Amino acid sequence: MNTPPPSVSSPHQRRIVLVATACAAAVLASQLAGKAARDAIFLQRFPVTNLPLLLALSSALAIGTTFLFARRLSRGVPARVVQLANFGSAVMLVVEWLLLDQFPRPIATIVYMHQTLLGPILVSGFWSVVSECFDPRTARQVVGTIGTGATIGGLLGAVLAERVAAMVGTSALLPAIAVIQVLVTLPLARLAHAGCKPIEADPGDVEPGEIKDVATNIANVSLLRRLAVITVVVTVAAALLDYVFKATVTTHVRKSDDLARLFATFHGAVGILTALVQWTFGRRALHSWGLARTLATLPGAVIVFGVVALVAPGVTPFVLLRGAENVLRNSLYREAYEVFYTPLLARERRSTKTVIDVGVERFGDVLGGLAVLAILALVAAPTSILVIGAIGLSVLGVVVALQAQRSYVDALERSLLAHAIDLEKDLPRDRTTRRTLELVAQGGAQPRPQGSRRWPFRRRETPARGALDPTLGRLADLTSNDATRIRRALTASLLSPAAVAHAIPLLGRRDVARDAMQALSQVAAACVGQLADALRDPLLPAHVRGKLPRLIGLAGGELARVGLMSALADPELEVRVRAAEALLELREREPHLAIDPEAVFEGVRRELALDPAAWQAFDPAAPAQHLATLLALALPAEPVKTAFQALWSDDATFRGVALEYLDNVLPIDIRDRVWTVLAIEAPTIAVAKRSMEDVRADLLRSHIAATSSTRLHAAK
């Protein structure tokens, strides 16, 4: 049948996955050890009631830092920018370690602000690098593996923090973290060559990274809006729970080193549970639950454990509540969250991801810190109020997360359209491929394949024309075997209904088919019912009836729609193919005409059950083009056509976006059968088994259509 597209899996790509996994482990080890050191150093020197105010202030400063970092990402190669950020953070940690004993309270404050400002930026920067290296479909395969590396790294960071604090002291964690951050720059250098390239400046583009422009971008893209909202919601809820957790544990532990060990133990236990969740559910969650439901696991867990903590308050329930929030944030939520960014355009993603990851999250911390301060000032026993607030926010988070599915599909569609192929500049030479591409990109009709059967006309003895009434004489000419007389009768004037009935069989004669088509097209609107009846006439051969859908489509209107829809179930393959093409053209001209998606999907199932030999006899390229046409009737036309066009693209990213889009918009039974019929192997990577689940997407900006080297090959 069709030549399968090249696989996205390769030894080079597998090496990149391994490098990214090792880098994730180092980044998360650094972040977790940094959190333990930050909290222990600060809480040894300040009461816990000072924490919300410092959280709010440092988070407010982090917002500005985030925009500067986002600007650097949008202007350069993300991996190199993140390298510099890690190295700079390491230098700061060493300086803080050297000055901590001399200026304990000021340096403790600086350490807290340093980790609050740069810690999340380094993590977000790493995930930005990962999102640059993989297309959406591949990202869904490998994000679980990379996330597992991050989980192991978090566990190692917890062990490091506990052992260093026990053996050397809490302050010694600072240079240990600095060493890890320097080591992170090595795998980042490898990732810098994996597919992350600088974006060339476009004179028409606005300056990336400006607050107003980034905010406008987030406001205009529904996926970014929803990711920003859920980030704020879960962050404010986490700030409320974090205060409850730390206020509870600090009443039982006073010594700084003991606090560091307690926090390290807590994060270590969280790391172990995160690994268990990752290994048990991580690889199946995106497949079984979908992106949106996987994203909703974090607020959902807060709701469940929050209710338990309200019913049975105490140290253990509060620790479990905070632990559950951490486990889901670092496993299932993170997996889904990172995949949501992959279909965005590179410039769009680079200028906004860090802003949402860190800037918007820090804004949530500001709100959370202020909320805690307000509750502490107004309520004598604030614990229950803080937990109730977290539960209420999490309910909103579940709603927003479930709505993000539609936005993800929109982003996939925009990404597909941004890669749309310019057929005029990159038109294939072989005729079959060119016809297929033109159909997929334009939805146009095609000429009848060579070798189609001809209508077996019989010679007739007709009386002299002068002896007949003019109308009868014209009918006699039309039924004669004389091509000259037939052309004269077809072009003399508009055809009458009686003449139409005799002109229709002439579509099967090569010598007069063009004249018959032109004559019928002039009266198609007036005789659309007659043409629709002929389309269903089993006595007419298929190659004649195959010419009628185009005429019916030209007539337009509701009657044409009904006639063409009924032809989708015709016994003859050629008729069904031409009816689908004409119906797509009709829909594009008259979008108000309603087409039942379920009826179309039934037609797709019918074609997928067809014997492959029937396709070979008709046209080897037909399955791809016909399925694309049918699906464009039930789904957004341009994204579907572009997706089918991309299936044979040499651009792995373009092809991955297309596969991911089709995976998410096609019904499951249709989706699986399509790959079999088209002889397409779903891309796989050795480190993770590919999932096939629900998504969807909106394909943007065809005016920036990038010329691709895509080729849609027909099987020989």
XYZ file of C-alpha atoms in Angstrom:
716
model
C 0.000 0.000 0.000
C 1.681 3.241 1.121
C 5.337 3.606 1.981
C 5.569 4.146 5.734
C 7.069 7.385 6.944
C 10.489 7.274 8.531
C 10.510 6.489 12.241
C 11.278 9.260 14.692
C 13.219 6.798 16.838
C 16.995 6.748 16.360
C 20.144 5.921 18.335
C 20.919 9.640 18.495
C 17.512 10.386 19.954
C 17.839 7.609 22.516
C 21.167 9.061 23.594
C 19.534 12.452 24.011
C 16.865 10.863 26.221
C 19.534 9.311 28.425
C 21.415 12.608 28.674
C 18.195 14.466 29.533
C 17.359 11.858 32.175
C 20.761 12.237 33.840
C 20.428 16.013 33.698
C 16.961 15.832 35.259
C 18.355 13.787 38.140
C 21.065 16.367 38.826
C 18.709 19.346 38.528
C 16.148 17.875 40.920
C 18.818 16.740 43.385
C 20.084 20.321 43.465
C 16.603 21.776 43.919
C 15.524 19.421 46.692
C 18.740 19.760 48.672
C 18.455 23.520 48.203
C 14.944 23.562 49.632
C 16.021 21.601 52.696
C 19.005 23.912 53.281
C 16.959 27.054 52.671
C 14.193 26.191 55.125
C 16.506 24.849 57.834
C 18.930 27.799 57.696
C 16.099 30.332 57.775
C 13.927 28.716 60.447
C 16.914 28.335 62.782
C 17.326 32.118 62.807
C 13.742 33.367 62.398
C 10.305 32.317 63.724
C 7.999 30.531 61.304
C 5.595 33.521 61.298
C 8.215 35.476 59.323
C 8.061 32.937 56.524
C 4.900 34.129 54.665
C 6.180 37.724 54.373
C 9.589 36.652 53.086
C 7.923 34.225 50.669
C 5.771 37.050 49.301
C 8.708 39.479 48.971
C 11.125 37.008 47.368
C 8.412 35.758 45.010
C 7.636 39.326 43.933
C 11.325 39.840 43.099
C 11.348 36.504 41.259
C 8.707 37.749 38.823
C 11.074 40.382 37.412
C 13.946 37.885 37.329
C 11.741 35.478 35.412
C 11.009 37.975 32.642
C 14.722 38.672 32.219
C 15.393 34.936 32.020
C 12.543 34.448 29.511
C 14.011 37.196 27.321
C 17.362 35.437 27.288
C 15.694 32.128 26.395
C 13.795 33.691 23.501
C 16.936 35.302 22.080
C 19.423 32.449 22.344
C 19.858 28.713 22.679
C 17.935 27.669 25.836
C 20.459 25.011 26.912
C 23.308 27.536 26.946
C 21.263 30.104 28.836
C 20.414 27.495 31.475
C 24.089 26.497 31.663
C 25.074 30.057 32.556
C 22.270 30.294 35.127
C 23.461 27.110 36.876
C 27.043 28.298 36.952
C 26.057 31.715 38.331
C 23.906 30.095 41.027
C 26.813 27.852 42.055
C 29.090 30.859 42.504
C 26.475 32.578 44.673
C 26.109 29.487 46.881
C 29.827 29.378 47.577
C 29.845 33.084 48.517
C 26.841 32.592 50.814
C 28.548 29.642 52.518
C 31.665 31.702 53.205
C 29.679 34.600 54.734
C 26.976 32.705 56.644
C 28.798 32.500 59.990
C 29.782 36.169 59.903
C 26.340 37.534 58.966
C 23.894 34.775 59.965
C 20.529 36.543 59.712
C 21.169 38.602 56.523
C 22.797 35.660 54.734
C 19.997 33.301 55.869
C 17.550 35.725 54.259
C 19.659 35.877 51.086
C 19.910 32.083 50.929
C 16.128 31.803 51.195
C 15.596 34.429 48.476
C 18.286 32.881 46.267
C 16.653 29.457 46.336
C 13.188 30.953 45.889
C 14.286 33.082 42.936
C 16.698 30.818 41.054
C 15.705 27.292 42.126
C 12.453 27.151 40.122
C 14.056 29.034 37.211
C 16.744 26.358 36.867
C 14.133 23.584 36.888
C 11.886 25.397 34.432
C 14.871 26.171 32.224
C 15.785 22.491 32.099
C 12.249 21.508 31.047
C 12.314 24.272 28.435
C 15.412 22.630 26.989
C 13.662 19.239 26.979
C 10.591 20.639 25.202
C 12.881 22.003 22.467
C 14.446 18.610 21.825
C 11.295 16.533 21.180
C 8.094 16.856 19.185
C 4.757 16.396 21.073
C 4.347 12.720 20.204
C 7.905 11.794 21.118
C 7.665 13.922 24.249
C 4.773 11.769 25.466
C 6.979 8.709 24.992
C 10.051 10.017 26.791
C 8.728 12.388 29.447
C 8.013 9.468 31.763
C 11.604 8.268 31.476
C 13.003 11.752 32.045
C 10.550 12.240 34.913
C 11.799 9.012 36.467
C 15.310 10.427 36.337
C 14.051 13.557 38.064
C 12.385 11.432 40.741
C 15.593 9.504 41.395
C 17.470 12.799 41.503
C 15.076 14.165 44.095
C 15.595 11.068 46.212
C 19.377 11.409 45.920
C 19.104 15.084 46.856
C 17.161 14.171 49.992
C 19.757 11.564 50.989
C 22.542 14.069 50.335
C 20.855 16.752 52.456
C 20.213 14.373 55.361
C 23.728 12.903 55.400
C 25.577 16.203 54.969
C 23.485 17.870 57.696
C 24.083 14.939 60.046
C 27.807 14.624 59.405
C 29.047 18.153 58.660
C 26.205 20.559 59.381
C 23.450 22.327 57.469
C 25.643 25.124 56.123
C 27.863 22.578 54.326
C 24.919 21.852 52.034
C 25.555 25.106 50.174
C 28.894 24.147 48.561
C 27.594 20.595 47.954
C 24.669 22.018 45.968
C 27.085 24.306 44.105
C 29.081 21.273 42.931
C 25.905 19.624 41.587
C 24.923 22.780 39.692
C 28.339 22.976 38.060
C 28.034 19.316 37.030
C 24.610 20.025 35.480
C 26.280 22.235 32.877
C 27.918 19.170 31.269
C 24.756 17.324 30.087
C 23.208 20.685 29.212
C 26.068 21.233 26.768
C 25.104 17.968 25.058
C 21.442 18.936 24.924
C 22.403 22.254 23.334
C 23.157 20.296 20.135
C 20.045 18.095 20.223
C 17.759 20.389 18.321
C 17.665 23.654 20.240
C 18.650 26.423 17.865
C 18.527 30.212 18.116
C 15.404 31.747 16.633
C 16.273 34.111 13.824
C 14.971 37.589 14.370
C 12.003 38.617 12.283
C 11.647 42.374 11.706
C 7.898 42.008 12.043
C 8.074 40.316 15.418
C 7.658 42.170 18.682
C 10.573 42.193 21.091
C 10.382 38.857 22.953
C 10.361 38.840 26.690
C 8.705 42.244 27.181
C 6.148 41.976 29.960
C 3.338 43.525 27.927
C 4.002 41.333 24.883
C 4.332 38.132 26.897
C 1.139 38.938 28.789
C -0.641 39.569 25.478
C 0.633 36.268 24.120
C -0.603 34.386 27.165
C -3.970 36.148 26.983
C -4.426 35.324 23.276
C -3.549 31.601 23.446
C -6.125 29.570 25.343
C -3.644 26.838 26.304
C -1.282 29.377 27.868
C -4.167 31.066 29.684
C -5.305 27.839 31.265
C -1.789 26.757 32.187
C -1.247 30.150 33.822
C -4.501 29.894 35.776
C -3.880 26.374 37.054
C -0.309 27.347 37.966
C -1.583 30.191 40.140
C -4.282 28.024 41.692
C -2.071 25.091 42.682
C 0.720 27.417 43.843
C -1.510 29.434 46.189
C -2.935 26.184 47.552
C 0.611 24.844 48.050
C 1.617 28.025 49.921
C -1.282 27.577 52.354
C -0.406 23.922 52.932
C 3.308 24.658 53.241
C 2.690 27.038 56.119
C 0.496 24.472 57.886
C 3.197 21.831 57.433
C 6.135 23.958 58.626
C 4.231 25.478 61.518
C 3.379 21.949 62.645
C 6.893 20.451 62.418
C 8.721 23.454 63.914
C 6.729 23.048 67.132
C 8.419 19.652 67.549
C 11.967 20.398 66.293
C 14.184 23.308 67.321
C 17.769 22.564 66.280
C 18.822 23.719 62.809
C 20.585 20.497 61.873
C 17.638 18.455 63.080
C 15.319 20.606 60.989
C 17.505 20.060 57.945
C 17.473 16.299 58.554
C 13.702 16.308 59.087
C 13.089 18.225 55.868
C 15.534 15.980 54.025
C 13.802 12.870 55.407
C 10.415 14.257 54.425
C 11.595 15.021 50.897
C 13.302 11.642 50.722
C 10.071 9.882 51.610
C 8.304 12.062 49.048
C 10.936 11.024 46.507
C 10.385 7.332 47.174
C 6.606 7.707 46.900
C 7.036 9.803 43.771
C 9.119 7.032 42.226
C 6.477 4.453 43.103
C 3.731 6.591 41.575
C 5.905 7.249 38.532
C 6.712 3.607 37.964
C 3.204 2.366 38.750
C 1.113 4.969 36.939
C 3.474 7.290 35.093
C 3.773 5.382 31.844
C 0.103 4.505 31.724
C -1.488 7.684 33.067
C -1.205 9.752 29.893
C -2.532 6.825 27.879
C -5.308 5.722 30.218
C -6.462 9.047 31.643
C -5.376 11.584 29.056
C -3.414 14.791 29.571
C -6.180 16.803 31.239
C -7.121 14.184 33.826
C -3.480 13.504 34.596
C -2.980 17.236 35.154
C -5.999 17.239 37.485
C -4.451 14.602 39.775
C -2.599 17.269 41.786
C -5.605 19.393 42.812
C -7.639 16.198 43.143
C -5.172 14.773 45.683
C -5.273 18.017 47.698
C -9.069 17.761 47.864
C -9.022 14.151 49.082
C -6.214 14.495 51.650
C -7.463 17.936 52.697
C -10.857 16.522 53.633
C -9.111 13.766 55.629
C -7.016 16.379 57.480
C -10.137 18.383 58.331
C -11.956 15.328 59.635
C -8.973 14.077 61.688
C -6.557 16.991 62.281
C -3.083 16.287 63.603
C 0.596 16.147 62.707
C 0.324 12.982 60.604
C -2.642 14.112 58.437
C -0.973 17.491 57.784
C 2.304 15.826 56.839
C 0.437 13.397 54.559
C -1.467 16.286 52.962
C 1.705 18.198 52.170
C 3.433 15.001 51.073
C 0.621 14.026 48.700
C 0.761 17.497 47.133
C 4.524 17.123 46.606
C 4.275 13.580 45.223
C 1.648 14.421 42.609
C 3.310 17.721 41.671
C 6.621 15.974 40.958
C 5.170 12.975 39.109
C 1.886 12.831 37.221
C 1.168 16.563 37.273
C 4.679 17.401 36.016
C 4.476 14.822 33.214
C 1.206 16.196 31.877
C 2.184 19.824 32.445
C 5.389 19.563 30.405
C 3.679 17.757 27.503
C 1.114 20.562 27.300
C 3.874 22.926 26.147
C 5.284 20.762 23.348
C 2.904 21.767 20.508
C 3.512 25.497 20.977
C 5.619 27.315 18.412
C 9.269 27.683 19.463
C 9.230 31.465 19.883
C 5.918 31.289 21.679
C 7.139 28.584 24.045
C 10.491 30.177 24.822
C 9.050 33.583 25.669
C 6.197 32.291 27.843
C 7.077 28.935 29.424
C 9.524 30.282 31.988
C 7.201 33.215 32.662
C 4.389 30.801 33.555
C 6.623 28.185 35.200
C 8.348 30.687 37.433
C 6.917 34.201 37.070
C 3.288 33.159 37.340
C 4.178 30.577 39.992
C 5.993 33.252 41.999
C 2.951 35.487 41.608
C 0.984 32.617 43.132
C 3.499 32.524 45.977
C 2.968 36.255 46.533
C -0.775 35.717 46.699
C -0.296 32.688 48.927
C 2.025 34.555 51.309
C -0.340 37.504 51.553
C -3.286 35.138 52.086
C -1.455 33.408 54.930
C -0.566 36.752 56.537
C -4.185 37.904 56.281
C -5.532 34.690 57.794
C -2.965 34.811 60.615
C -3.992 38.392 61.378
C -7.732 37.699 61.331
C -8.097 34.176 62.721
C -6.879 32.909 66.086
C -6.764 29.238 64.980
C -5.849 29.475 61.278
C -5.012 25.848 60.449
C -8.511 24.713 59.423
C -9.121 27.911 57.423
C -5.859 27.415 55.525
C -6.756 23.812 54.661
C -10.292 24.782 53.577
C -8.834 27.508 51.360
C -6.500 24.982 49.722
C -9.412 22.609 49.082
C -11.533 25.351 47.505
C -8.698 26.415 45.207
C -8.095 22.797 44.228
C -11.722 22.393 43.125
C -11.145 25.316 40.752
C -7.885 23.683 39.654
C -9.663 20.468 38.661
C -12.137 22.419 36.508
C -9.390 24.374 34.725
C -7.280 21.256 34.183
C -10.127 19.407 32.490
C -10.762 22.399 30.215
C -7.115 22.428 29.113
C -7.664 19.360 26.881
C -9.487 21.380 24.238
C -6.789 24.039 24.349
C -4.104 21.395 23.806
C -5.839 20.278 20.629
C -6.041 23.909 19.519
C -2.291 24.281 20.031
C -1.603 21.121 18.005
C -3.683 22.495 15.143
C -1.827 25.825 15.246
C 1.481 24.011 15.188
C 0.434 21.907 12.200
C -0.674 24.941 10.234
C 2.577 26.699 11.050
C 4.400 23.829 9.296
C 1.992 23.820 6.322
C 3.647 22.970 3.029
C 3.775 25.448 0.157
C 2.776 23.249 -2.750
C 3.738 25.788 -5.383
C 7.343 25.930 -4.133
C 7.788 22.272 -3.257
C 5.595 20.308 -5.646
C 6.618 16.663 -6.123
C 7.332 15.515 -9.620
C 5.503 12.212 -9.789
C 1.874 12.598 -10.784
C 0.332 10.276 -8.205
C 2.046 12.019 -5.306
C 1.198 15.433 -6.708
C -2.482 14.519 -7.044
C -2.514 13.170 -3.487
C -0.888 16.289 -2.042
C -3.231 18.564 -3.910
C -6.225 16.671 -2.560
C -4.958 16.695 1.022
C -4.023 20.385 0.897
C -6.976 21.681 -1.136
C -9.713 19.079 -0.891
C -10.081 19.240 -4.677
C -11.470 16.646 -7.049
C -9.191 14.501 -9.165
C -9.368 13.243 -12.712
C -10.535 9.695 -13.301
C -7.651 7.200 -13.105
C -6.425 5.700 -16.314
C -7.843 2.361 -17.183
C -11.395 3.080 -16.041
C -14.113 1.264 -17.930
C -15.949 2.929 -20.753
C -19.712 2.978 -21.131
C -20.614 0.309 -23.725
C -22.618 2.375 -26.178
C -24.465 0.652 -28.988
C -24.776 1.946 -32.467
C -28.235 3.216 -33.158
C -30.021 3.838 -36.372
C -31.636 7.267 -36.031
C -34.091 8.904 -38.369
C -33.131 11.975 -40.344
C -32.931 15.051 -38.096
C -35.135 17.178 -40.322
C -38.044 14.838 -39.882
C -38.141 15.308 -36.132
C -39.322 17.958 -33.725
C -36.310 20.148 -32.682
C -36.401 18.743 -29.161
C -36.578 15.181 -30.421
C -33.912 15.979 -32.973
C -31.596 17.159 -30.193
C -32.247 13.975 -28.247
C -31.530 11.982 -31.377
C -28.198 13.766 -31.737
C -27.338 13.078 -28.112
C -28.070 9.370 -28.504
C -26.221 9.037 -31.793
C -22.723 7.651 -32.019
C -21.484 10.648 -33.980
C -19.191 12.804 -31.852
C -19.763 15.860 -34.058
C -23.542 15.672 -33.727
C -23.275 15.063 -29.971
C -21.051 18.131 -29.450
C -23.417 20.257 -31.505
C -26.386 19.100 -29.426
C -24.546 19.715 -26.154
C -23.463 23.252 -27.041
C -26.527 24.485 -28.928
C -28.328 25.796 -25.834
C -28.998 24.928 -22.202
C -30.011 21.320 -21.747
C -33.606 20.500 -20.939
C -34.423 17.917 -18.249
C -34.975 15.331 -20.974
C -31.649 16.193 -22.566
C -29.922 15.991 -19.189
C -31.043 12.352 -18.840
C -29.356 11.565 -22.188
C -26.281 13.699 -21.545
C -25.374 11.946 -18.298
C -24.272 8.644 -19.965
C -22.039 10.686 -22.282
C -19.745 11.349 -19.329
C -18.397 7.843 -19.956
C -17.259 8.616 -23.512
C -13.707 9.942 -23.732
C -14.343 11.845 -26.957
C -17.281 13.920 -25.655
C -16.978 13.673 -21.841
C -15.521 17.176 -21.499
C -18.351 18.708 -23.541
C -20.966 16.768 -21.590
C -19.464 17.875 -18.288
C -19.484 21.518 -19.346
C -23.070 21.356 -20.618
C -24.296 19.632 -17.446
C -22.463 22.071 -15.178
C -24.421 24.960 -16.721
C -27.742 23.438 -15.610
C -26.581 21.574 -12.494
C -28.301 23.959 -10.077
C -31.629 23.499 -11.877
C -31.464 19.705 -12.105
C -29.579 18.742 -8.939
C -32.335 16.307 -7.986
C -32.064 14.597 -11.342
C -28.297 14.332 -10.990
C -28.660 12.916 -7.467
C -31.090 10.286 -8.757
C -28.630 9.318 -11.474
C -25.878 9.081 -8.868
C -27.872 6.336 -7.135
C -28.813 4.551 -10.381
C -27.167 1.092 -10.258
C -27.632 0.685 -14.022
C -25.114 3.437 -14.713
C -21.499 2.255 -14.554
C -19.339 3.449 -11.679
C -16.993 5.565 -13.774
C -19.989 7.522 -15.116
C -21.572 7.975 -11.689
C -18.150 8.964 -10.409
C -18.357 12.132 -12.522
C -21.688 13.210 -11.036
C -20.616 14.197 -7.486
C -18.601 17.105 -8.806
C -21.625 18.391 -10.737
C -23.883 17.954 -7.712
C -21.370 19.792 -5.548
C -21.275 22.673 -8.020
C -25.045 22.977 -7.735
C -24.771 23.507 -3.983
C -27.548 23.735 -1.427
C -29.192 21.307 0.957
C -30.368 18.920 -1.759
C -26.799 18.553 -3.005
C -25.592 17.849 0.521
C -28.192 15.123 1.029
C -27.382 13.503 -2.311
C -23.640 13.474 -1.678
C -24.001 12.197 1.895
C -26.078 9.259 0.666
C -23.371 8.465 -1.904
C -20.836 7.910 0.890
C -22.481 4.507 1.377
C -22.523 3.616 -2.353
C -21.365 0.062 -3.197
C -18.805 1.423 -5.687
C -15.522 2.713 -4.300
C -15.006 5.272 -7.056
C -18.393 6.842 -6.378
C -17.675 7.097 -2.658
C -14.297 8.690 -3.285
C -15.669 11.317 -5.662
C -18.669 12.001 -3.403
C -16.393 12.693 -0.457
C -14.256 15.064 -2.534
C -17.302 16.958 -3.786
C -18.826 17.083 -0.313
C -15.652 18.619 1.108
C -15.643 21.276 -1.621
C -19.307 21.971 -0.918
C -18.679 22.298 2.802
C -15.849 24.756 2.210
C -18.043 26.898 -0.050
C -21.145 26.653 2.122
C -20.005 26.074 5.731
C -23.542 26.579 7.037
C -24.597 23.200 5.622
C -24.658 20.706 8.518
C -22.723 17.457 8.101
C -23.281 14.749 10.701
C -19.861 13.687 12.044
C -21.162 10.279 13.114
C -22.373 9.534 9.590
C -18.946 10.482 8.288
C -17.200 8.303 10.872
C -19.385 5.394 9.794
C -18.180 6.010 6.252
C -14.587 5.986 7.485
C -15.144 2.674 9.277
C -16.616 1.261 6.070
C -13.536 2.255 4.077
C -11.157 0.916 6.707
C -12.853 -2.490 6.482
C -12.327 -2.607 2.706
C -10.122 -5.297 1.183
C -6.695 -3.769 0.386
C -6.882 -5.362 -3.048
C -9.805 -3.075 -3.898
C -7.660 -0.032 -3.140
C -4.823 -1.400 -5.249
C -7.157 -1.947 -8.189
C -8.549 1.575 -7.890
C -5.514 3.693 -6.989
C -2.672 2.795 -4.572
C -2.602 6.391 -3.279
C -6.352 6.467 -2.615
C -6.476 5.292 1.027
C -4.550 8.263 2.405
C -6.278 10.856 0.262
C -9.767 9.439 0.724
C -9.426 9.041 4.492
C -8.070 12.588 4.740
C -11.039 13.887 2.778
C -13.600 11.993 4.847
C -12.070 13.003 8.161
C -11.921 16.619 7.016
C -15.725 16.468 6.796
C -16.100 15.503 10.464
C -13.159 17.423 11.965
C -11.506 20.816 11.355
C -10.562 20.532 7.681
C -7.259 22.379 7.473
C -5.625 20.683 10.486
C -6.680 17.228 9.263
C -5.428 17.823 5.719
C -2.152 19.237 6.989
C -1.752 16.322 9.411
C -2.159 13.725 6.644
C 0.212 15.722 4.500
C 2.783 15.634 7.299
C 2.647 11.857 7.840
C 5.263 11.358 5.142
C 7.276 14.462 5.971
C 11.045 14.296 6.387
C 10.654 16.744 9.281
C 10.401 14.573 12.414
C 8.910 17.376 14.490
C 6.226 18.122 11.894
C 5.418 14.416 11.592
C 5.324 13.989 15.377
C 2.868 16.878 15.740
C 0.674 15.344 13.042
C 0.653 11.894 14.666
C -0.114 13.405 18.062
C -2.974 15.453 16.610
C -4.546 12.486 14.841
C -4.097 10.355 17.963
C -6.159 12.883 19.870
C -8.989 13.715 17.481
C -9.775 10.313 15.964
C -12.115 7.836 17.651
C -10.041 5.022 19.136
C -11.269 2.257 16.818
C -10.712 4.427 13.751
C -7.315 5.662 14.930
C -5.835 2.189 15.409
C -7.143 0.904 12.089
C -5.897 3.969 10.179
C -2.291 3.185 11.058
C -2.744 -0.384 9.813
C -4.415 0.580 6.532
C -1.834 3.277 5.782
C 1.040 0.952 6.786
C 2.301 3.533 9.261
C 4.377 2.372 12.164
C 3.723 4.410 15.295
C 7.097 5.820 16.382
C 8.615 4.097 19.380
C 11.650 4.668 21.564
C 13.398 1.859 23.358
C 13.239 3.569 26.737
C 9.477 3.913 26.855
C 6.420 2.292 25.322
C 4.250 4.639 23.283
C 0.735 5.409 24.442
C -2.257 6.054 22.213
C -4.790 8.318 23.936
C -7.065 11.280 23.595
C -5.978 14.849 22.814
C -6.866 17.553 20.245
C -5.415 20.877 18.722
C -5.724 24.218 16.767
C -3.120 24.921 14.039
C -2.136 28.613 13.781
C -0.568 31.221 11.607
C -0.499 29.882 8.090
C 1.084 33.194 7.064
C 4.332 31.992 8.666
C 4.070 28.691 6.828
C 7.514 27.191 6.801
C 8.498 25.410 3.612
C 9.188 21.818 4.505
C 10.989 19.073 2.642
C 7.941 16.873 3.144
C 7.111 14.234 0.568
C 3.913 12.157 0.530
C 4.938 8.855 -1.162
C 2.513 6.391 -2.720
C 3.334 2.681 -2.403
C 4.290 0.981 -5.559
